[in-house]
PDB file of C-alpha atoms in Angstrom:
ATOM      1  CA  UNK A1315      13.006  26.562  -8.579  1.00 43.00           C
ATOM      2  CA  UNK A1316      15.575  24.783  -6.383  1.00 42.00           C
ATOM      3  CA  UNK A1317      15.751  21.023  -6.389  1.00 40.00           C
ATOM      4  CA  UNK A1318      14.687  19.333  -3.152  1.00 41.00           C
ATOM      5  CA  UNK A1319      16.760  16.482  -1.762  1.00 39.00           C
ATOM      6  CA  UNK A1320      15.802  13.729   0.618  1.00 35.00           C
ATOM      7  CA  UNK A1321      18.448  12.488   3.061  1.00 41.00           C
ATOM      8  CA  UNK A1322      18.516   8.910   4.302  1.00 35.00           C
ATOM      9  CA  UNK A1323      17.516   8.522   7.954  1.00 37.00           C
ATOM     10  CA  UNK A1324      20.048   6.390   9.885  1.00 36.00           C
ATOM     11  CA  UNK A1325      17.508   4.731  12.176  1.00 32.00           C
ATOM     12  CA  UNK A1326      13.886   3.699  12.004  1.00 37.00           C
ATOM     13  CA  UNK A1327      11.649   4.535  14.894  1.00 40.00           C
ATOM     14  CA  UNK A1328      10.692   1.746  17.283  1.00 36.00           C
ATOM     15  CA  UNK A1329       7.091   2.031  16.186  1.00 41.00           C
ATOM     16  CA  UNK A1330       8.000   1.396  12.567  1.00 39.00           C
ATOM     17  CA  UNK A1331      10.154  -1.604  13.444  1.00 37.00           C
ATOM     18  CA  UNK A1332       7.367  -3.082  15.521  1.00 36.00           C
ATOM     19  CA  UNK A1333       4.824  -2.388  12.806  1.00 42.00           C
ATOM     20  CA  UNK A1334       6.969  -4.267  10.327  1.00 42.00           C
ATOM     21  CA  UNK A1335       7.223  -7.193  12.715  1.00 39.00           C
ATOM     22  CA  UNK A1336       3.571  -7.336  13.672  1.00 37.00           C
ATOM     23  CA  UNK A1337       1.606  -6.283  10.626  1.00 38.00           C
ATOM     24  CA  UNK A1338       2.001  -8.119   7.293  1.00 37.00           C
ATOM     25  CA  UNK A1339       3.296  -5.460   4.950  1.00 35.00           C
ATOM     26  CA  UNK A1340       2.616  -5.339   1.252  1.00 33.00           C
ATOM     27  CA  UNK A1341       5.842  -6.266  -0.506  1.00 31.00           C
ATOM     28  CA  UNK A1342       7.246  -3.685  -2.875  1.00 30.00           C
ATOM     29  CA  UNK A1343       8.135  -6.204  -5.573  1.00 31.00           C
ATOM     30  CA  UNK A1344       5.291  -8.369  -6.769  1.00 34.00           C
ATOM     31  CA  UNK A1345       7.307 -10.890  -8.713  1.00 33.00           C
ATOM     32  CA  UNK A1346      10.302 -11.237  -6.380  1.00 30.00           C
ATOM     33  CA  UNK A1347       8.769 -11.077  -2.920  1.00 32.00           C
ATOM     34  CA  UNK A1348       5.770 -13.365  -3.203  1.00 36.00           C
ATOM     35  CA  UNK A1349       3.081 -10.724  -2.682  1.00 40.00           C
ATOM     36  CA  UNK A1350       0.261 -12.899  -3.902  1.00 44.00           C
ATOM     37  CA  UNK A1351      -1.207 -16.101  -2.579  1.00 42.00           C
ATOM     38  CA  UNK A1352      -2.711 -18.621  -4.964  1.00 43.00           C
ATOM     39  CA  UNK A1353      -3.100 -16.927  -8.333  1.00 44.00           C
ATOM     40  CA  UNK A1354      -4.657 -18.489 -11.405  1.00 44.00           C
ATOM     41  CA  UNK A1355      -2.504 -17.224 -14.266  1.00 42.00           C
ATOM     42  CA  UNK A1356      -4.895 -17.429 -17.156  1.00 42.00           C
ATOM     43  CA  UNK A1357      -5.952 -14.892 -19.800  1.00 45.00           C
ATOM     44  CA  UNK A1358      -8.465 -12.278 -18.679  1.00 45.00           C
ATOM     45  CA  UNK A1359     -11.862 -13.152 -20.104  1.00 49.00           C
ATOM     46  CA  UNK A1360     -13.747 -10.518 -22.036  1.00 41.00           C
ATOM     47  CA  UNK A1361     -16.639 -10.742 -19.547  1.00 46.00           C
ATOM     48  CA  UNK A1362     -14.425 -10.690 -16.457  1.00 47.00           C
ATOM     49  CA  UNK A1363     -14.979  -7.047 -15.558  1.00 47.00           C
ATOM     50  CA  UNK A1364     -15.839  -5.856 -12.096  1.00 45.00           C
ATOM     51  CA  UNK A1365     -19.315  -6.190 -10.600  1.00 55.00           C
ATOM     52  CA  UNK A1366     -20.847  -3.358  -8.559  1.00 66.00           C
ATOM     53  CA  UNK A1367     -18.871  -3.613  -5.321  1.00 88.00           C
ATOM     54  CA  UNK A1368     -18.719  -1.053  -2.507  1.00 94.00           C
ATOM     55  CA  UNK A1369     -15.391   0.516  -1.568  1.00 95.00           C
ATOM     56  CA  UNK A1370     -14.962  -1.311   1.789  1.00 95.00           C
ATOM     57  CA  UNK A1371     -15.461  -4.665   0.064  1.00 95.00           C
ATOM     58  CA  UNK A1372     -13.040  -3.666  -2.695  1.00 96.00           C
ATOM     59  CA  UNK A1373     -10.402  -2.951  -0.061  1.00 96.00           C
ATOM     60  CA  UNK A1374     -11.001  -6.327   1.569  1.00 95.00           C
ATOM     61  CA  UNK A1375     -10.827  -8.110  -1.781  1.00 95.00           C
ATOM     62  CA  UNK A1376      -7.495  -6.483  -2.590  1.00 96.00           C
ATOM     63  CA  UNK A1377      -6.047  -7.405   0.803  1.00 95.00           C
ATOM     64  CA  UNK A1378      -7.317 -10.977   0.685  1.00 94.00           C
ATOM     65  CA  UNK A1379      -6.220 -11.407  -2.921  1.00 93.00           C
ATOM     66  CA  UNK A1380      -2.710 -10.048  -2.397  1.00 91.00           C
ATOM     67  CA  UNK A1381      -1.813 -11.149   1.112  1.00 86.00           C
ATOM     68  CA  UNK A1382      -3.572 -14.435   1.825  1.00 80.00           C
ATOM     69  CA  UNK A1383      -3.995 -17.869   0.307  1.00 83.00           C
ATOM     70  CA  UNK A1384      -7.765 -17.529   0.467  1.00 85.00           C
ATOM     71  CA  UNK A1385      -9.698 -20.257  -1.328  1.00 89.00           C
ATOM     72  CA  UNK A1386     -12.770 -18.002  -1.509  1.00 91.00           C
ATOM     73  CA  UNK A1387     -10.930 -15.456  -3.690  1.00 93.00           C
ATOM     74  CA  UNK A1388     -10.484 -16.238  -7.369  1.00 93.00           C
ATOM     75  CA  UNK A1389      -7.557 -14.372  -8.943  1.00 93.00           C
ATOM     76  CA  UNK A1390      -7.072 -13.841 -12.658  1.00 94.00           C
ATOM     77  CA  UNK A1391      -3.936 -12.150 -14.001  1.00 95.00           C
ATOM     78  CA  UNK A1392      -3.189 -10.389 -17.281  1.00 93.00           C
ATOM     79  CA  UNK A1393       0.001  -8.853 -18.589  1.00 95.00           C
ATOM     80  CA  UNK A1394      -0.507  -5.288 -19.763  1.00 95.00           C
ATOM     81  CA  UNK A1395      -0.308  -4.477 -23.480  1.00 95.00           C
ATOM     82  CA  UNK A1396       1.476  -1.270 -24.466  1.00 95.00           C
ATOM     83  CA  UNK A1397      -1.655   0.871 -24.693  1.00 95.00           C
ATOM     84  CA  UNK A1398      -2.832  -0.226 -21.239  1.00 96.00           C
ATOM     85  CA  UNK A1399       0.629   0.398 -19.812  1.00 96.00           C
ATOM     86  CA  UNK A1400       0.257   4.029 -20.876  1.00 95.00           C
ATOM     87  CA  UNK A1401      -3.232   4.192 -19.360  1.00 95.00           C
ATOM     88  CA  UNK A1402      -1.993   2.749 -16.081  1.00 96.00           C
ATOM     89  CA  UNK A1403       0.995   5.106 -15.959  1.00 96.00           C
ATOM     90  CA  UNK A1404      -1.240   8.135 -16.556  1.00 95.00           C
ATOM     91  CA  UNK A1405      -3.529   7.016 -13.737  1.00 95.00           C
ATOM     92  CA  UNK A1406      -0.598   6.446 -11.384  1.00 95.00           C
ATOM     93  CA  UNK A1407       0.867   9.892 -12.093  1.00 93.00           C
ATOM     94  CA  UNK A1408      -2.530  11.464 -11.451  1.00 93.00           C
ATOM     95  CA  UNK A1409      -2.756   9.570  -8.146  1.00 94.00           C
ATOM     96  CA  UNK A1410       0.679  10.795  -7.056  1.00 93.00           C
ATOM     97  CA  UNK A1411      -0.305  14.374  -7.856  1.00 92.00           C
ATOM     98  CA  UNK A1412      -3.441  13.898  -5.739  1.00 93.00           C
ATOM     99  CA  UNK A1413      -1.322  12.530  -2.887  1.00 93.00           C
ATOM    100  CA  UNK A1414       0.878  15.627  -3.034  1.00 90.00           C
ATOM    101  CA  UNK A1415      -2.168  17.887  -3.020  1.00 92.00           C
ATOM    102  CA  UNK A1416      -3.809  16.020  -0.127  1.00 93.00           C
ATOM    103  CA  UNK A1417      -0.720  15.831   2.065  1.00 91.00           C
ATOM    104  CA  UNK A1418      -0.010  12.106   1.773  1.00 93.00           C
ATOM    105  CA  UNK A1419       3.378  12.851   0.190  1.00 88.00           C
ATOM    106  CA  UNK A1420       5.699  15.548   1.587  1.00 82.00           C
ATOM    107  CA  UNK A1421       5.980  18.789  -0.382  1.00 77.00           C
ATOM    108  CA  UNK A1422       8.605  18.470  -3.073  1.00 75.00           C
ATOM    109  CA  UNK A1423       8.669  14.672  -3.097  1.00 78.00           C
ATOM    110  CA  UNK A1424      10.037  13.653  -6.534  1.00 77.00           C
ATOM    111  CA  UNK A1425       6.943  12.552  -8.450  1.00 81.00           C
ATOM    112  CA  UNK A1426       7.701  14.065 -11.859  1.00 79.00           C
ATOM    113  CA  UNK A1427       9.078  12.514 -15.051  1.00 86.00           C
ATOM    114  CA  UNK A1428       7.655   9.073 -14.323  1.00 92.00           C
ATOM    115  CA  UNK A1429       8.008   6.083 -16.624  1.00 94.00           C
ATOM    116  CA  UNK A1430       6.421   2.646 -16.624  1.00 95.00           C
ATOM    117  CA  UNK A1431       8.626  -0.104 -15.211  1.00 95.00           C
ATOM    118  CA  UNK A1432       6.396  -3.146 -14.771  1.00 95.00           C
ATOM    119  CA  UNK A1433       2.815  -4.061 -14.088  1.00 96.00           C
ATOM    120  CA  UNK A1434       0.005  -6.557 -14.302  1.00 96.00           C
ATOM    121  CA  UNK A1435      -3.744  -6.423 -14.087  1.00 97.00           C
ATOM    122  CA  UNK A1436      -5.491  -8.606 -11.527  1.00 96.00           C
ATOM    123  CA  UNK A1437      -9.121  -9.473 -11.096  1.00 95.00           C
ATOM    124  CA  UNK A1438     -10.057 -10.572  -7.572  1.00 95.00           C
ATOM    125  CA  UNK A1439     -13.500 -12.114  -7.185  1.00 94.00           C
ATOM    126  CA  UNK A1440     -15.234 -13.580  -4.146  1.00 93.00           C
ATOM    127  CA  UNK A1441     -16.618 -16.901  -5.335  1.00 90.00           C
ATOM    128  CA  UNK A1442     -19.364 -16.785  -2.669  1.00 90.00           C
ATOM    129  CA  UNK A1443     -20.706 -13.243  -3.071  1.00 89.00           C
ATOM    130  CA  UNK A1444     -19.732 -12.448  -6.659  1.00 90.00           C
ATOM    131  CA  UNK A1445     -18.092  -9.204  -5.511  1.00 93.00           C
ATOM    132  CA  UNK A1446     -15.013  -8.330  -7.526  1.00 94.00           C
ATOM    133  CA  UNK A1447     -12.407  -5.690  -8.172  1.00 95.00           C
ATOM    134  CA  UNK A1448      -9.885  -5.230 -10.959  1.00 95.00           C
ATOM    135  CA  UNK A1449      -6.559  -3.590 -10.092  1.00 97.00           C
ATOM    136  CA  UNK A1450      -3.276  -2.587 -11.634  1.00 97.00           C
ATOM    137  CA  UNK A1451      -0.214  -3.702  -9.675  1.00 97.00           C
ATOM    138  CA  UNK A1452       2.425  -1.260 -10.863  1.00 96.00           C
ATOM    139  CA  UNK A1453       6.003  -0.206 -10.404  1.00 96.00           C
ATOM    140  CA  UNK A1454       6.912   3.163 -11.897  1.00 95.00           C
ATOM    141  CA  UNK A1455      10.206   5.057 -11.975  1.00 93.00           C
ATOM    142  CA  UNK A1456       9.956   8.772 -11.254  1.00 89.00           C
ATOM    143  CA  UNK A1457      12.540  11.565 -11.296  1.00 81.00           C
ATOM    144  CA  UNK A1458      14.364  10.399  -8.190  1.00 74.00           C
ATOM    145  CA  UNK A1459      12.477   7.426  -6.849  1.00 86.00           C
ATOM    146  CA  UNK A1460      10.432   4.282  -7.415  1.00 92.00           C
ATOM    147  CA  UNK A1461       6.741   3.994  -6.607  1.00 93.00           C
ATOM    148  CA  UNK A1462       4.867   0.713  -6.210  1.00 96.00           C
ATOM    149  CA  UNK A1463       1.081   0.991  -6.277  1.00 96.00           C
ATOM    150  CA  UNK A1464      -2.031  -1.143  -6.290  1.00 97.00           C
ATOM    151  CA  UNK A1465      -4.615   0.936  -8.150  1.00 97.00           C
ATOM    152  CA  UNK A1466      -8.263   0.322  -9.006  1.00 97.00           C
ATOM    153  CA  UNK A1467      -8.718  -0.024 -12.777  1.00 96.00           C
ATOM    154  CA  UNK A1468     -12.236   1.383 -12.672  1.00 93.00           C
ATOM    155  CA  UNK A1469     -12.018   4.202 -10.117  1.00 94.00           C
ATOM    156  CA  UNK A1470      -8.307   5.054 -10.021  1.00 95.00           C
ATOM    157  CA  UNK A1471      -8.272   4.701  -6.215  1.00 96.00           C
ATOM    158  CA  UNK A1472      -4.930   3.547  -4.805  1.00 97.00           C
ATOM    159  CA  UNK A1473      -5.166   0.748  -2.235  1.00 97.00           C
ATOM    160  CA  UNK A1474      -1.481   0.475  -1.388  1.00 96.00           C
ATOM    161  CA  UNK A1475       1.527   2.754  -1.903  1.00 96.00           C
ATOM    162  CA  UNK A1476       5.257   2.431  -1.362  1.00 94.00           C
ATOM    163  CA  UNK A1477       7.391   5.290  -2.634  1.00 90.00           C
ATOM    164  CA  UNK A1478      11.148   5.151  -2.123  1.00 88.00           C
ATOM    165  CA  UNK A1479      13.427   8.056  -3.050  1.00 81.00           C
ATOM    166  CA  UNK A1480      17.202   7.756  -2.841  1.00 71.00           C
ATOM    167  CA  UNK A1481      19.106  10.664  -1.277  1.00 65.00           C
ATOM    168  CA  UNK A1482      20.808  12.644  -4.022  1.00 56.00           C
ATOM    169  CA  UNK A1483      23.964  13.182  -1.964  1.00 55.00           C
ATOM    170  CA  UNK A1484      24.014  10.855   1.060  1.00 53.00           C
ATOM    171  CA  UNK A1485      27.404  12.171   2.253  1.00 54.00           C
ATOM    172  CA  UNK A1486      25.851  15.580   2.939  1.00 49.00           C
ATOM    173  CA  UNK A1487      22.792  14.323   4.793  1.00 48.00           C
ATOM    174  CA  UNK A1488      23.672  16.170   8.011  1.00 38.00           C
ATOM    175  CA  UNK A1489      23.822  19.444   6.129  1.00 38.00           C
ATOM    176  CA  UNK A1490      20.285  19.207   4.856  1.00 43.00           C
ATOM    177  CA  UNK A1491      17.408  20.874   6.659  1.00 34.00           C
ATOM    178  CA  UNK A1492      15.038  18.162   7.767  1.00 54.00           C
ATOM    179  CA  UNK A1493      11.734  18.365   5.992  1.00 56.00           C
ATOM    180  CA  UNK A1494       8.440  18.738   7.766  1.00 67.00           C
ATOM    181  CA  UNK A1495       6.852  15.349   7.239  1.00 82.00           C
ATOM    182  CA  UNK A1496       3.147  14.566   7.340  1.00 87.00           C
ATOM    183  CA  UNK A1497       1.876  12.778  10.433  1.00 89.00           C
ATOM    184  CA  UNK A1498       0.056   9.458  10.234  1.00 92.00           C
ATOM    185  CA  UNK A1499      -3.203  11.309  10.875  1.00 93.00           C
ATOM    186  CA  UNK A1500      -2.531  13.745   8.011  1.00 93.00           C
ATOM    187  CA  UNK A1501      -1.604  10.906   5.678  1.00 95.00           C
ATOM    188  CA  UNK A1502      -4.725   8.969   6.674  1.00 96.00           C
ATOM    189  CA  UNK A1503      -6.928  12.000   5.987  1.00 96.00           C
ATOM    190  CA  UNK A1504      -5.442  12.504   2.528  1.00 96.00           C
ATOM    191  CA  UNK A1505      -5.484   8.815   1.668  1.00 97.00           C
ATOM    192  CA  UNK A1506      -9.101   8.571   2.800  1.00 96.00           C
ATOM    193  CA  UNK A1507     -10.143  11.285   0.344  1.00 95.00           C
ATOM    194  CA  UNK A1508      -8.965   9.368  -2.703  1.00 95.00           C
ATOM    195  CA  UNK A1509     -10.264   6.024  -1.387  1.00 95.00           C
ATOM    196  CA  UNK A1510     -13.739   7.390  -0.815  1.00 94.00           C
ATOM    197  CA  UNK A1511     -14.086   5.776   2.616  1.00 96.00           C
ATOM    198  CA  UNK A1512     -13.341   6.954   6.151  1.00 96.00           C
ATOM    199  CA  UNK A1513     -10.143   5.731   7.807  1.00 96.00           C
ATOM    200  CA  UNK A1514     -10.796   5.600  11.533  1.00 93.00           C
ATOM    201  CA  UNK A1515      -8.146   5.234  14.277  1.00 92.00           C
ATOM    202  CA  UNK A1516      -8.310   1.725  15.713  1.00 88.00           C
ATOM    203  CA  UNK A1517      -7.002   0.429  19.028  1.00 82.00           C
ATOM    204  CA  UNK A1518      -5.398  -2.571  17.346  1.00 73.00           C
ATOM    205  CA  UNK A1519      -2.043  -0.826  17.015  1.00 74.00           C
ATOM    206  CA  UNK A1520      -1.903   0.852  20.414  1.00 75.00           C
ATOM    207  CA  UNK A1521      -0.195  -2.085  22.101  1.00 72.00           C
ATOM    208  CA  UNK A1522       2.811  -1.613  19.822  1.00 70.00           C
ATOM    209  CA  UNK A1523       2.730   2.154  19.614  1.00 74.00           C
ATOM    210  CA  UNK A1524       1.538   2.080  16.007  1.00 82.00           C
ATOM    211  CA  UNK A1525      -1.256   4.254  14.671  1.00 89.00           C
ATOM    212  CA  UNK A1526      -3.576   1.870  12.843  1.00 93.00           C
ATOM    213  CA  UNK A1527      -6.504   3.127  10.765  1.00 95.00           C
ATOM    214  CA  UNK A1528      -9.482   0.896  10.050  1.00 94.00           C
ATOM    215  CA  UNK A1529     -11.250   1.331   6.713  1.00 95.00           C
ATOM    216  CA  UNK A1530     -14.868   1.934   7.735  1.00 95.00           C
ATOM    217  CA  UNK A1531     -17.132  -0.978   6.859  1.00 94.00           C
ATOM    218  CA  UNK A1532     -14.284  -3.386   6.128  1.00 94.00           C
ATOM    219  CA  UNK A1533     -12.036  -5.845   7.936  1.00 92.00           C
ATOM    220  CA  UNK A1534      -8.915  -4.086   6.662  1.00 94.00           C
ATOM    221  CA  UNK A1535      -6.906  -1.060   7.653  1.00 94.00           C
ATOM    222  CA  UNK A1536      -3.732   0.929   7.133  1.00 95.00           C
ATOM    223  CA  UNK A1537      -0.448   1.871   8.729  1.00 93.00           C
ATOM    224  CA  UNK A1538       1.106   5.089   7.396  1.00 94.00           C
ATOM    225  CA  UNK A1539       4.756   6.061   7.583  1.00 90.00           C
ATOM    226  CA  UNK A1540       6.774   8.930   6.106  1.00 87.00           C
ATOM    227  CA  UNK A1541      10.476   9.753   6.171  1.00 82.00           C
ATOM    228  CA  UNK A1542      12.551  12.069   3.967  1.00 76.00           C
ATOM    229  CA  UNK A1543      13.176   9.163   1.608  1.00 80.00           C
ATOM    230  CA  UNK A1544      10.203   6.827   1.938  1.00 86.00           C
ATOM    231  CA  UNK A1545       6.417   6.999   2.111  1.00 90.00           C
ATOM    232  CA  UNK A1546       4.286   3.956   2.842  1.00 94.00           C
ATOM    233  CA  UNK A1547       0.551   3.349   2.998  1.00 95.00           C
ATOM    234  CA  UNK A1548       0.403  -0.306   3.999  1.00 93.00           C
ATOM    235  CA  UNK A1549      -2.808  -2.312   3.716  1.00 94.00           C
ATOM    236  CA  UNK A1550      -3.301  -4.914   6.448  1.00 90.00           C
ATOM    237  CA  UNK A1551      -5.832  -7.153   8.087  1.00 88.00           C
ATOM    238  CA  UNK A1552      -6.969  -5.747  11.416  1.00 81.00           C
ATOM    239  CA  UNK A1553      -5.196  -7.850  14.055  1.00 68.00           C
ATOM    240  CA  UNK A1554      -6.463  -8.678  17.503  1.00 60.00           C
ATOM    241  CA  UNK A1555      -4.102  -9.160  20.394  1.00 51.00           C
ATOM    242  CA  UNK A1556      -4.165 -11.735  23.183  1.00 48.00           C
ATOM    243  CA  UNK A1557      -1.967 -12.238  26.206  1.00 42.00           C
ATOM    244  CA  UNK A1558      -0.264 -15.446  27.247  1.00 39.00           C
ATOM    245  CA  UNK A1559       2.314 -16.483  29.819  1.00 36.00           C
ATOM    246  CA  UNK A1560       5.819 -17.403  28.778  1.00 38.00           C
ATOM    247  CA  UNK A1561       6.442 -20.509  30.864  1.00 35.00           C
ATOM    248  CA  UNK A1562      10.201 -20.445  30.307  1.00 34.00           C
ATOM    249  CA  UNK A1563      11.004 -16.821  31.043  1.00 36.00           C
ATOM    250  CA  UNK A1564       8.076 -16.293  33.374  1.00 37.00           C
ATOM    251  CA  UNK A1565       7.096 -13.076  31.685  1.00 40.00           C
ATOM    252  CA  UNK A1566       4.211 -11.852  29.587  1.00 39.00           C
ATOM    253  CA  UNK A1567       4.170 -12.608  25.953  1.00 37.00           C
ATOM    254  CA  UNK A1568       1.900 -11.297  23.232  1.00 35.00           C
ATOM    255  CA  UNK A1569       0.280 -13.402  20.555  1.00 34.00           C
ATOM    256  CA  UNK A1570      -1.597 -12.146  17.527  1.00 36.00           C
ATOM    257  CA  UNK A1571      -4.917 -13.495  16.381  1.00 38.00           C
ATOM    258  CA  UNK A1572      -6.463 -12.329  13.133  1.00 38.00           C
ATOM    259  CA  UNK A1573     -10.191 -11.755  13.169  1.00 40.00           C
TER     260      UNK A1573
END
């Protein structure tokens, strides 16, 4: 079986650049890029497991716990012991295989021979409703790339994915046949299957030419992007857009209000 390679694209599309500017992306490095808001770093209590919480609310809890300084969300963090590292790695590898099968990752994307790099377990709980979710925040090294995931401890569902694969021979990029990449709609369909909730196209991204998918029943959604070297499923709050007048330039300007 021949080895597949993934050339580096020289330019991002305008839609991707705008998405990065407009929608708050999940950082790929938890420790270095300040992914989390206020986090109470204390040992995980024995009785701190998840309460029965529906998938849409789990998604919202993960987004609010990782991307906002939300006083209503209590966060508890735990470093992973060796046995739980192995459990988390097994779950992550299974998730990547599911993504390949469901068309979220391109055929041949390097997901084999993965090893555990770093990770923590977080419990996010809404202090008002009692709803909670426990997740692994992981970075794993695979055969030719690094995957960062936020994965449900209980269900194995992945709430956020960033998979970067370096080109094996960047100097020969132009000689490679460009792969057929999944569309945002195909990625959304495959991602939806493992989440267990519908991802519905939302008009929020149309202004910027970005396909935005709302998680049904929640206030969160996703932007999907695939290139020969990178795959992203980015969890975001659903933004709303308003128009204002730029008094200096005399032109239209766009402001963003979060619901």
